[in-house]
Coordinates of C-alpha atoms in Angstrom, one line a residue:
M196 CA 9.7 3.0 19.0
L197 CA 13.2 4.7 19.3
R198 CA 14.0 3.8 15.7
A199 CA 10.7 5.3 14.5
I200 CA 11.3 8.5 16.5
E201 CA 14.8 8.8 15.1
R202 CA 13.4 8.9 11.5
A203 CA 11.1 11.8 12.4
P204 CA 12.1 15.4 12.1
A205 CA 14.2 16.8 15.0
D206 CA 11.6 19.3 16.3
P207 CA 8.9 16.8 17.4
R208 CA 11.1 14.1 18.8
V209 CA 10.8 15.2 22.4
A210 CA 7.0 15.4 22.1
L211 CA 6.9 12.0 20.4
A212 CA 8.9 10.5 23.3
V213 CA 6.5 12.1 25.9
G214 CA 3.6 10.8 23.8
A215 CA 5.1 7.3 23.9
L216 CA 5.2 7.5 27.7
V217 CA 1.5 8.5 27.8
Q218 CA 0.7 5.6 25.4
A219 CA 2.4 3.2 27.8
L220 CA 0.4 4.5 30.7
F221 CA -2.8 4.0 28.6
L222 CA -1.8 0.3 28.0
G223 CA -1.4 0.0 31.8
L224 CA -4.9 1.4 32.1
V225 CA -6.1 -1.3 29.7
A226 CA -4.4 -3.9 31.8
F227 CA -6.2 -2.5 34.9
A228 CA -9.6 -2.7 33.0
V229 CA -9.0 -6.3 32.1
T230 CA -8.5 -7.2 35.8
L231 CA -11.7 -5.7 37.0
P232 CA -13.8 -8.8 36.6
F233 CA -11.5 -10.6 39.1
L234 CA -12.7 -8.3 41.9
V235 CA -15.3 -10.9 42.7
L236 CA -12.4 -13.1 44.0
R237 CA -11.9 -10.6 46.8
R238 CA -8.6 -11.8 48.5
G239 CA -7.7 -13.7 45.4
Y240 CA -7.8 -10.5 43.3
V241 CA -4.2 -9.6 44.1
W242 CA -2.9 -12.9 42.6
A243 CA -5.3 -12.9 39.7
A244 CA -4.6 -9.2 38.8
S245 CA -0.9 -9.8 39.0
L246 CA -1.0 -12.9 36.8
V247 CA -3.2 -11.2 34.2
T248 CA -1.0 -8.1 34.2
A249 CA 2.1 -10.2 33.8
L250 CA 0.6 -12.1 30.9
L251 CA -0.3 -8.9 29.2
L252 CA 3.2 -7.5 29.7
A253 CA 4.6 -10.7 28.2
F254 CA 2.2 -10.3 25.3
L255 CA 3.4 -6.8 24.7
V256 CA 7.0 -7.9 24.7
L257 CA 6.1 -10.7 22.2
D258 CA 4.2 -8.1 20.1
S259 CA 7.2 -5.8 20.0
F260 CA 9.4 -8.6 18.6
I261 CA 6.8 -9.5 16.0
H262 CA 6.4 -5.9 15.0
A263 CA 10.2 -5.4 14.7
S264 CA 10.5 -8.6 12.6
L265 CA 7.3 -8.5 10.4
G266 CA 6.1 -4.9 10.5
F267 CA 2.7 -6.0 12.0
H268 CA 1.3 -6.2 15.4
V269 CA -0.1 -9.6 16.6
N270 CA -3.1 -10.3 14.4
G271 CA -5.2 -13.3 13.2
L272 CA -2.5 -14.3 10.7
V273 CA 0.3 -14.3 13.2
L274 CA -1.8 -16.4 15.6
A275 CA -2.8 -18.8 12.9
V276 CA 0.8 -19.2 11.8
A277 CA 2.0 -19.7 15.4
M278 CA -0.4 -22.7 15.7
Q279 CA 1.3 -24.5 12.8
A280 CA 4.0 -27.1 13.5
S281 CA 6.2 -25.7 10.8
A282 CA 6.3 -22.2 12.3
I283 CA 9.0 -23.1 14.9
G284 CA 11.2 -24.4 12.2
E285 CA 11.0 -21.1 10.3
T286 CA 12.4 -19.3 13.3
G287 CA 15.7 -21.2 12.9
L288 CA 15.5 -22.4 16.6
R289 CA 15.9 -26.0 17.6
R290 CA 13.2 -27.6 19.8
E291 CA 15.6 -27.7 22.7
E292 CA 16.2 -24.0 22.4
V293 CA 12.5 -23.3 22.3
M294 CA 12.1 -25.3 25.5
E295 CA 14.9 -23.3 27.2
I296 CA 13.3 -20.0 26.1
A297 CA 9.9 -21.2 27.4
A298 CA 11.4 -22.2 30.7
L299 CA 13.1 -18.8 31.1
G300 CA 9.9 -17.1 30.2
A301 CA 8.0 -19.0 32.9
V302 CA 10.6 -18.0 35.5
V303 CA 10.4 -14.3 34.4
L304 CA 6.6 -14.5 34.5
G305 CA 6.6 -16.0 38.0
L306 CA 8.9 -13.2 39.2
D307 CA 6.6 -10.6 37.6
V308 CA 3.6 -12.1 39.4
W309 CA 5.4 -12.1 42.7
A310 CA 6.5 -8.5 42.2
G311 CA 2.9 -7.5 41.3
T312 CA 1.4 -9.0 44.4
W313 CA 4.0 -7.2 46.6
V314 CA 3.2 -3.9 44.9
L315 CA -0.6 -4.3 45.2
R316 CA -0.4 -5.2 48.9
R317 CA 2.2 -2.6 49.7
F318 CA 0.4 0.3 48.1
A319 CA -3.2 -0.7 48.5
T320 CA -5.5 2.2 49.5
P321 CA -9.2 2.3 50.5
R322 CA -9.7 5.2 48.1
G323 CA -11.0 4.2 44.6
P324 CA -8.7 4.7 41.6
W325 CA -11.4 6.3 39.4
R326 CA -9.9 9.8 39.6
W327 CA -6.6 8.5 38.2
V328 CA -8.5 6.5 35.6
L329 CA -10.2 9.7 34.4
V330 CA -6.9 11.6 34.4
L331 CA -5.2 8.9 32.3
L332 CA -8.1 8.8 29.8
L333 CA -8.0 12.6 29.4
L334 CA -4.2 12.5 29.2
W335 CA -4.3 9.8 26.5
G336 CA -7.1 11.6 24.5
G337 CA -5.0 14.8 24.7
E338 CA -1.9 12.9 23.4
R339 CA -3.9 11.6 20.4
V340 CA -5.0 15.2 19.5
A341 CA -1.4 16.5 20.1
T342 CA -0.1 13.7 17.8
A343 CA -2.6 14.9 15.1
Y344 CA -1.2 18.4 15.4
L345 CA 2.4 17.0 15.1
L346 CA 1.3 15.0 12.0
F347 CA -0.1 18.3 10.6
S348 CA 3.0 20.3 11.3
A349 CA 5.8 17.7 10.8
G350 CA 4.5 15.1 8.3
E351 CA 3.8 11.4 7.9
S352 CA 6.9 10.2 9.8
V353 CA 5.1 11.3 13.0
Q354 CA 2.2 8.9 12.2
A355 CA 4.7 6.0 11.8
A356 CA 6.3 6.8 15.2
A357 CA 3.0 7.4 17.0
T358 CA 1.4 4.1 16.1
I359 CA 4.2 1.7 16.9
L360 CA 2.6 0.7 20.2
P361 CA -0.6 -1.4 19.9
L362 CA -4.1 0.0 20.5
Q363 CA -3.1 3.5 19.3
P364 CA -5.7 4.6 16.7
P365 CA -4.4 7.1 14.1
V366 CA -6.0 10.5 14.3
R367 CA -5.9 12.9 11.4
M368 CA -7.1 16.5 11.7
N369 CA -5.3 18.1 8.7
R370 CA -8.3 19.7 7.1
L371 CA -9.5 21.2 10.4
L372 CA -6.1 22.4 11.4
A373 CA -5.5 23.9 8.0
T374 CA -8.7 25.8 8.3
L375 CA -7.8 27.0 11.9
T376 CA -4.2 27.9 11.1
G377 CA -4.5 29.1 7.6
R378 CA -1.6 27.0 6.3
P379 CA -1.4 23.6 4.6
A380 CA -0.3 20.4 6.2
S381 CA 3.4 19.6 6.1
A382 CA 4.7 17.0 3.8
G383 CA 7.5 16.2 6.3
L384 CA 10.2 16.8 3.7
R385 CA 12.2 19.6 5.3
F386 CA 15.9 19.0 4.4
G387 CA 18.2 19.1 7.4
A388 CA 15.2 18.5 9.7
T389 CA 14.2 15.0 8.5
P390 CA 17.3 12.8 8.6
H391 CA 16.5 10.8 5.4
A392 CA 14.8 13.6 3.4
G393 CA 15.9 13.6 -0.2
T394 CA 17.6 10.2 0.0
S395 CA 16.6 7.3 -2.1
A396 CA 14.7 4.4 -0.4
A397 CA 16.7 1.9 -2.5
K398 CA 20.0 0.2 -1.7
V399 CA 21.8 1.5 -4.8
A400 CA 22.6 5.0 -5.9
P401 CA 20.9 6.4 -9.1
S402 CA 24.4 7.1 -10.6
E403 CA 25.2 3.3 -10.5
I404 CA 22.4 2.3 -12.8
H405 CA 23.1 2.5 -16.5
F406 CA 20.8 1.7 -19.4
S407 CA 22.2 0.0 -22.5
R408 CA 19.2 1.2 -24.6
R409 CA 17.1 4.3 -24.3
P410 CA 13.7 4.1 -26.1
D411 CA 10.9 6.4 -25.2
V412 CA 8.8 5.0 -22.4
V413 CA 5.1 5.7 -21.9
V414 CA 3.3 4.5 -18.7
L415 CA -0.5 4.6 -19.1
L416 CA -2.7 4.3 -16.1
A417 CA -6.5 4.2 -16.2
E418 CA -8.0 5.1 -12.9
S419 CA -10.1 2.3 -11.2
L420 CA -9.9 -0.1 -14.1
R421 CA -10.4 -3.7 -13.0
A422 CA -8.8 -6.6 -14.9
D423 CA -12.0 -8.1 -16.3
F424 CA -12.7 -4.7 -18.1
F425 CA -9.6 -5.2 -20.3
T426 CA -11.4 -7.2 -23.0
P427 CA -11.8 -6.8 -26.8
E428 CA -15.4 -5.8 -26.3
I429 CA -14.7 -3.0 -23.7
M430 CA -11.3 -1.8 -24.8
P431 CA -10.9 -3.1 -28.4
L432 CA -8.0 -0.8 -29.5
M433 CA -5.7 -1.4 -26.6
S434 CA -6.6 -5.1 -26.6
R435 CA -5.5 -5.2 -30.3
R436 CA -2.2 -3.5 -29.4
A437 CA -1.7 -5.9 -26.5
E438 CA -1.6 -8.8 -29.0
G439 CA 1.9 -7.6 -29.9
G440 CA 3.0 -7.3 -26.3
T441 CA 3.0 -9.4 -23.1
A442 CA -0.1 -9.5 -21.0
F443 CA 0.3 -10.4 -17.3
L444 CA -3.0 -12.1 -16.4
R445 CA -2.5 -12.3 -12.6
H446 CA -1.3 -8.7 -11.9
Y447 CA -2.3 -7.0 -8.6
S448 CA -2.1 -3.5 -7.3
A449 CA -0.4 -3.1 -4.0
A450 CA -3.4 -1.2 -2.6
S451 CA -7.0 -0.5 -3.3
S452 CA -6.4 3.3 -2.8
T453 CA -4.5 5.5 -5.3
D454 CA -2.1 7.1 -2.8
Y455 CA -0.7 3.8 -1.6
S456 CA -0.9 2.2 -5.0
L457 CA 1.2 4.8 -6.7
F458 CA 3.7 4.7 -3.8
S459 CA 4.3 1.0 -4.5
L460 CA 4.4 1.5 -8.3
F461 CA 7.1 4.2 -8.2
Y462 CA 9.1 3.1 -5.1
S463 CA 8.9 -0.7 -5.7
L464 CA 8.0 -1.1 -2.0
D465 CA 5.1 -2.7 -0.3
A466 CA 2.3 -0.2 0.3
Q467 CA 2.3 -0.7 4.0
R468 CA 5.7 1.0 4.2
R469 CA 4.3 4.3 2.8
D470 CA 3.9 6.3 6.0
A471 CA 7.4 5.5 7.2
V472 CA 9.2 6.0 3.9
M473 CA 7.4 9.0 2.6
G474 CA 7.2 10.6 6.1
A475 CA 11.0 10.3 6.3
G476 CA 11.2 12.2 3.0
Q477 CA 12.8 9.3 1.1
T478 CA 12.3 9.6 -2.7
P479 CA 11.8 7.0 -5.5
L480 CA 14.8 5.6 -7.2
L481 CA 13.1 5.7 -10.6
F482 CA 13.1 9.5 -11.5
P483 CA 16.8 10.3 -10.7
V484 CA 17.8 7.2 -12.6
L485 CA 15.9 8.3 -15.6
R486 CA 17.5 11.7 -15.5
E487 CA 20.9 10.2 -15.0
N488 CA 20.4 8.3 -18.2
G489 CA 19.4 11.4 -20.2
Y490 CA 15.6 11.0 -20.1
R491 CA 13.2 14.0 -20.1
V492 CA 10.6 13.1 -17.4
A493 CA 7.0 14.3 -18.0
L494 CA 4.1 13.3 -15.8
L495 CA 0.5 14.1 -16.6
A496 CA -2.3 13.2 -14.2
A497 CA -5.9 14.1 -15.0
S498 CA -6.6 12.1 -11.8
S499 CA -5.2 14.7 -9.5
V500 CA -2.2 13.6 -7.5
D501 CA -2.1 16.9 -5.6
W502 CA -4.8 16.4 -3.0
M503 CA -3.3 13.1 -1.9
G504 CA 0.0 14.8 -1.1
L505 CA 1.8 12.9 -3.9
K506 CA 2.9 16.1 -5.5
D507 CA 5.1 16.9 -2.5
T508 CA 6.2 13.3 -1.8
V509 CA 6.3 10.7 -4.7
F510 CA 6.8 13.4 -7.4
R511 CA 8.9 15.8 -5.4
D512 CA 12.1 15.3 -7.5
V513 CA 10.2 15.8 -10.7
R514 CA 7.7 18.5 -9.8
D515 CA 8.9 20.6 -12.7
G516 CA 7.7 17.9 -15.1
L517 CA 4.4 17.3 -13.4
I518 CA 1.0 18.7 -14.6
T519 CA -2.1 17.9 -12.6
N520 CA -5.2 19.7 -11.2
Y521 CA -7.0 19.7 -14.5
E522 CA -10.5 21.3 -14.3
G523 CA -13.9 20.1 -15.6
K524 CA -15.6 16.8 -16.0
H525 CA -13.5 13.7 -16.2
R526 CA -13.7 13.5 -20.0
V527 CA -12.7 17.2 -20.2
K528 CA -9.7 16.6 -17.9
D529 CA -8.5 13.7 -20.0
A530 CA -8.9 15.7 -23.2
A531 CA -6.9 18.6 -21.8
M532 CA -4.2 16.2 -20.6
L533 CA -3.9 14.7 -24.1
E534 CA -3.3 18.2 -25.4
D535 CA -0.4 18.6 -23.0
A536 CA 0.9 15.2 -24.0
R537 CA 0.9 16.2 -27.7
R538 CA 2.7 19.4 -26.9
I539 CA 5.4 17.5 -24.9
L540 CA 5.8 15.0 -27.8
R541 CA 6.4 17.9 -30.2
E542 CA 8.7 19.8 -27.9
T543 CA 11.0 17.0 -26.9
P544 CA 14.1 16.6 -29.2
L545 CA 14.1 13.4 -31.2
D546 CA 17.6 12.6 -29.9
Q547 CA 16.4 12.8 -26.3
P548 CA 14.5 9.9 -24.8
L549 CA 11.2 10.7 -23.2
F550 CA 9.6 9.1 -20.1
L551 CA 5.9 10.0 -20.3
F552 CA 3.5 9.1 -17.5
V553 CA -0.2 9.6 -18.4
F554 CA -2.9 9.0 -15.7
F555 CA -6.5 9.0 -17.1
V556 CA -9.4 9.8 -14.8
G557 CA -12.4 9.0 -17.0
T558 CA -12.8 5.5 -15.5
H559 CA -13.1 6.9 -12.0
F560 CA -16.6 7.2 -10.3
N561 CA -18.9 8.6 -11.7
Y562 CA -17.5 7.1 -14.9
D563 CA -17.8 10.0 -17.3
Y564 CA -17.9 9.6 -21.1
P565 CA -19.2 11.4 -24.2
P566 CA -22.0 10.1 -26.4
R567 CA -19.6 8.4 -28.8
A568 CA -18.7 5.9 -26.0
A569 CA -22.3 4.9 -25.1
V570 CA -21.9 1.3 -26.2
F571 CA -23.2 -0.7 -23.2
S572 CA -26.8 -0.3 -22.0
P573 CA -28.9 0.1 -20.0
A574 CA -26.4 2.3 -18.0
W575 CA -26.7 4.6 -15.0
D576 CA -26.9 8.2 -16.0
G577 CA -24.2 9.3 -13.5
K578 CA -26.4 11.8 -11.7
G579 CA -26.1 12.0 -7.9
S580 CA -23.6 10.0 -6.0
L581 CA -26.2 8.9 -3.5
S582 CA -28.4 7.4 -6.2
A583 CA -25.6 5.0 -7.1
T584 CA -26.5 3.1 -3.9
R585 CA -29.9 2.3 -5.3
I586 CA -29.0 1.7 -9.0
P587 CA -28.7 -2.0 -10.1
A588 CA -25.1 -3.2 -10.2
E589 CA -25.5 -4.1 -13.9
E590 CA -26.2 -0.4 -14.8
L591 CA -23.3 0.8 -12.8
R592 CA -21.0 -1.7 -14.6
A593 CA -22.4 -0.6 -18.0
R594 CA -21.6 3.0 -17.3
A595 CA -18.1 2.1 -16.1
Q596 CA -17.6 0.0 -19.2
N597 CA -18.6 2.9 -21.4
A598 CA -16.0 5.1 -19.6
A599 CA -13.4 2.4 -20.2
Y600 CA -14.3 2.4 -23.9
E601 CA -13.8 6.1 -24.1
V602 CA -10.4 6.0 -22.3
D603 CA -9.4 3.2 -24.8
L604 CA -10.2 5.6 -27.7
K605 CA -8.1 8.4 -26.1
I606 CA -5.1 6.0 -25.4
D607 CA -5.1 4.9 -29.0
E608 CA -5.2 8.5 -30.2
L609 CA -2.2 9.3 -28.0
L610 CA -0.1 6.3 -29.0
S611 CA -0.9 6.8 -32.7
E612 CA 0.3 10.4 -32.5
M613 CA 3.3 9.4 -30.5
E614 CA 4.3 6.9 -33.2
T615 CA 4.0 9.6 -35.8
I616 CA 5.8 12.4 -34.0
R617 CA 8.5 10.3 -32.3
V618 CA 9.1 7.9 -35.2
N619 CA 10.7 5.1 -33.1
P620 CA 8.2 2.8 -31.3
P621 CA 8.0 3.4 -27.5
L622 CA 8.2 1.0 -24.7
I623 CA 4.6 0.9 -23.4
I624 CA 3.3 -0.1 -19.9
F625 CA -0.4 -0.1 -19.5
S626 CA -2.2 -0.8 -16.2
S627 CA -4.4 0.8 -13.5
D628 CA -3.9 2.2 -10.0
H629 CA -6.4 -0.3 -8.6
G630 CA -9.7 -2.0 -9.4
E631 CA -13.4 -1.2 -8.6
E632 CA -16.3 -3.0 -7.0
F633 CA -19.8 -3.1 -8.2
R634 CA -21.5 -4.7 -5.2
E635 CA -19.7 -8.0 -5.5
H636 CA -19.2 -7.7 -1.7
G637 CA -21.9 -5.1 -1.0
R638 CA -19.9 -2.1 -1.9
V639 CA -19.4 0.3 -4.8
G640 CA -16.0 1.9 -5.6
H641 CA -12.6 1.1 -4.1
G642 CA -10.4 1.8 -1.1
S643 CA -12.6 -0.3 1.2
D644 CA -11.3 -3.8 0.9
V645 CA -8.5 -6.1 -0.4
S646 CA -11.0 -8.0 -2.6
S647 CA -9.9 -9.2 -6.1
S648 CA -12.3 -6.7 -7.7
Q649 CA -10.4 -3.9 -6.0
L650 CA -6.8 -5.2 -6.5
H651 CA -6.7 -7.3 -9.7
V652 CA -5.8 -5.0 -12.6
P653 CA -4.7 -5.3 -16.2
M654 CA -0.9 -5.2 -17.0
V655 CA 0.5 -5.1 -20.5
I656 CA 4.0 -4.4 -21.6
I657 CA 4.7 -3.7 -25.3
D658 CA 8.4 -3.6 -26.2
G659 CA 10.5 -4.9 -29.1
Q660 CA 12.8 -6.7 -26.6
L661 CA 9.9 -8.7 -25.1
P662 CA 8.2 -11.5 -27.2
P663 CA 4.4 -11.4 -27.4
G664 CA 2.6 -13.7 -25.0
R665 CA 0.6 -14.2 -21.9
V666 CA 2.0 -14.7 -18.4
D667 CA -0.2 -16.5 -15.9
T668 CA 2.2 -16.2 -13.0
L669 CA 1.6 -13.7 -10.2
T670 CA 3.0 -10.2 -10.6
G671 CA 2.4 -6.9 -8.9
H672 CA 2.9 -3.1 -9.0
I673 CA 6.1 -3.5 -6.9
D674 CA 7.6 -5.3 -9.9
V675 CA 7.2 -2.4 -12.4
V676 CA 10.4 -0.5 -11.7
P677 CA 12.8 -3.6 -11.7
T678 CA 11.1 -4.8 -14.9
L679 CA 11.5 -1.5 -16.6
F680 CA 15.2 -1.3 -15.6
S681 CA 15.8 -4.8 -16.8
L682 CA 14.2 -4.1 -20.2
L683 CA 16.4 -1.0 -20.5
G684 CA 19.5 -3.1 -20.0
D685 CA 20.3 -2.7 -16.3
R686 CA 21.7 -5.8 -14.7
H687 CA 21.4 -5.0 -11.0
D688 CA 19.7 -7.5 -8.7
P689 CA 16.1 -6.2 -8.2
V690 CA 16.5 -6.8 -4.4
L691 CA 18.6 -3.6 -4.4
F692 CA 15.6 -1.6 -5.6
G693 CA 13.0 -2.6 -3.0
D694 CA 10.5 -5.4 -2.5
G695 CA 9.8 -6.2 -6.2
A696 CA 11.1 -8.7 -8.7
S697 CA 11.4 -8.6 -12.5
M698 CA 8.2 -9.7 -14.3
L699 CA 10.5 -11.2 -17.0
T700 CA 11.2 -14.1 -14.6
P701 CA 8.2 -14.3 -12.3
D702 CA 8.3 -16.6 -9.3
P703 CA 5.2 -18.8 -9.0
T704 CA 5.9 -19.5 -5.3
R705 CA 5.9 -15.9 -4.2
Y706 CA 3.3 -13.9 -2.3
L707 CA 2.3 -10.3 -2.8
L708 CA 1.3 -8.1 0.1
A709 CA -1.6 -5.8 -0.5
T710 CA -3.5 -3.4 1.7
V711 CA -6.5 -1.1 1.7
G712 CA -4.1 1.8 2.6
W713 CA -6.3 4.0 4.8
E714 CA -7.1 1.2 7.3
P715 CA -4.9 -1.7 8.5
R716 CA -6.5 -4.5 6.4
Y717 CA -4.1 -6.7 4.4
A718 CA -3.9 -9.6 2.1
L719 CA -1.2 -12.0 1.1
I720 CA -1.9 -13.1 -2.4
G721 CA -0.3 -16.2 -3.9
Q722 CA -0.7 -18.2 -7.1
S723 CA -3.5 -20.3 -5.7
L724 CA -4.1 -19.0 -2.1
K725 CA -5.1 -15.7 -0.5
V726 CA -4.9 -14.8 3.2
V727 CA -6.8 -11.7 4.4
F728 CA -5.8 -10.4 7.9
G729 CA -5.5 -7.3 10.1
P730 CA -6.9 -5.8 13.2
A731 CA -10.3 -5.3 11.6
Q732 CA -10.4 -8.9 10.4
P733 CA -11.4 -11.5 13.1
G734 CA -9.0 -14.4 12.6
T735 CA -7.9 -15.0 9.0
L736 CA -9.9 -15.4 5.8
I737 CA -8.4 -18.0 3.5
T738 CA -9.7 -18.2 -0.1
D739 CA -8.3 -18.5 -3.6
P740 CA -7.0 -15.3 -5.2
D741 CA -10.5 -14.6 -6.7
D742 CA -12.0 -14.6 -3.1
R743 CA -13.7 -18.0 -3.6
P744 CA -13.9 -20.3 -0.6
L745 CA -11.6 -23.4 -0.5
L746 CA -12.7 -26.7 0.9
D747 CA -9.1 -27.6 1.9
A748 CA -8.3 -24.1 3.2
S749 CA -6.8 -25.3 6.5
S750 CA -4.4 -27.8 4.9
R751 CA -3.3 -25.4 2.2
F752 CA -2.6 -22.8 4.8
A753 CA -0.6 -25.2 6.8
D754 CA 1.5 -26.1 3.8
E755 CA 2.2 -22.5 2.9
V756 CA 3.0 -21.2 6.4
P757 CA 6.8 -21.3 5.8
R758 CA 6.5 -19.1 2.7
L759 CA 3.9 -16.8 4.3
L760 CA 6.2 -16.3 7.3
R761 CA 9.2 -15.7 5.2
R762 CA 7.3 -13.2 3.1
L763 CA 6.5 -11.1 6.1
R764 CA 9.8 -11.6 7.9
D765 CA 11.9 -10.7 4.9
S766 CA 9.8 -7.5 4.3
G767 CA 9.0 -8.6 0.8
S768 CA 12.6 -9.0 -0.5
A769 CA 12.6 -10.2 -4.1
P770 CA 13.7 -13.8 -4.6
T771 CA 17.4 -14.1 -5.6
S772 CA 16.8 -17.0 -7.8
P773 CA 13.2 -17.1 -9.0
S774 CA 11.8 -19.9 -10.9
P775 CA 11.5 -18.8 -14.5
S776 CA 8.2 -18.6 -16.2
P777 CA 8.6 -16.9 -19.5
A778 CA 5.9 -15.6 -21.7
S779 CA 4.3 -18.3 -23.8
P780 CA 3.7 -17.4 -27.4

């Protein structure tokens, strides 16, 4: 808690500390509510209530250690791991040491129970406690509202500090408060107020990274494009280009929502770190490194990155090169974005390398496209968002496929013009921010689950330094920055950049951590195993990476516990000596 408060701006720290005290009182109230059923014991209530309260306190202490180590509160995955015999070995403790710790814990628990019984007998009163219960509930409710105001006025680092203790639901009121105050929500990036504002989240300075080659780089993202849409039938032109590049067949976004996904893509960090890192004002390593190496940085986003706050956070260092907030239908936005891209290609001197990021929105709901792309039918007409809940899934898919067909045409137009104007072939990275569901699990869209349809996305890299092929080993968005740096000649260990690894030497034993983003629902995705967990998930859901049930799920999970625990404990550090799995021709 203290570390999280220290990362917040100076102004709200006292308020956050007071709020932490109120949260602790609320947890005490929860403990009181849990003991109420034991009132039937009459005289035995004192001992029962003291024991239950002591156990809850011990649980909170354990939860604090787990949160400090893994970044998560106790959840179904943590409990499932703890039940495995190999879990103790992963802590590095000998069995004798575990027994000593357990004995010490039992003594402390006994003393806690004795102290509780003494306090209850010493301060017992015939008057009911309900007045104090009401006061504490109102106080806690007021604290949640006050935290929402601090979040509005001081930025996301407040959210990270205000949800450290368990059972503290996040409350956001930015739109309401913006309406009432007439000013926008703070991005939390006030230099001099936020201690880490403006500093890189990486462990290496941008000036230390030097490229031995400087080709143009173009990063193409298609909004909400799932992996199984990248086929010769749906996207024939880009599929043909991909034959000369490397396709990563098991590539996953770090989140099923754009805000968190782009955070991981540019920061090379797990998406669950977003609130703490961006709230502290830390910036991606990528953009200052590109400028240190002489690149012009231009970012075009027809899928607006302004409303999500990305303009003032992820893209803060390159706002002068960012164009977003295009107007009109999706296909009109994409067309206007291409005009800006053409202008940038013509304006940039041929002797200056160009980094061009292009984010297409045409494949986002309601999947807009012109008549030339009406290839798949029957397709939903796109009229009325509510009507999509009643339209057959096949018609929704057909419309989304037509939108992908149109984006494919536009991508090919851009790349063809780039090859003509810039002469030398660029390094091309093609992917999506996340996937999309079409009622595979009862939903339409994204940002609602960590399912394969919402996370599994295409990934293609086309570069003269990379032999054509297909890689069937797990890769993710957190790997894009270290892979790009490696292709450009940098030799730093990717562990210095964040949580990712180079896709040029993928590790088949690793696990990727993915999240919904807006709610605490997570998945650890491996080469052949997937574990879904979080407060909203009762227990753990163990499947294969495509969400299919496994007959031997329990035994597989038991075998993988050491790797799962290390993945969480090490905060996703890239492996120092990954097992190579080069592209196969």
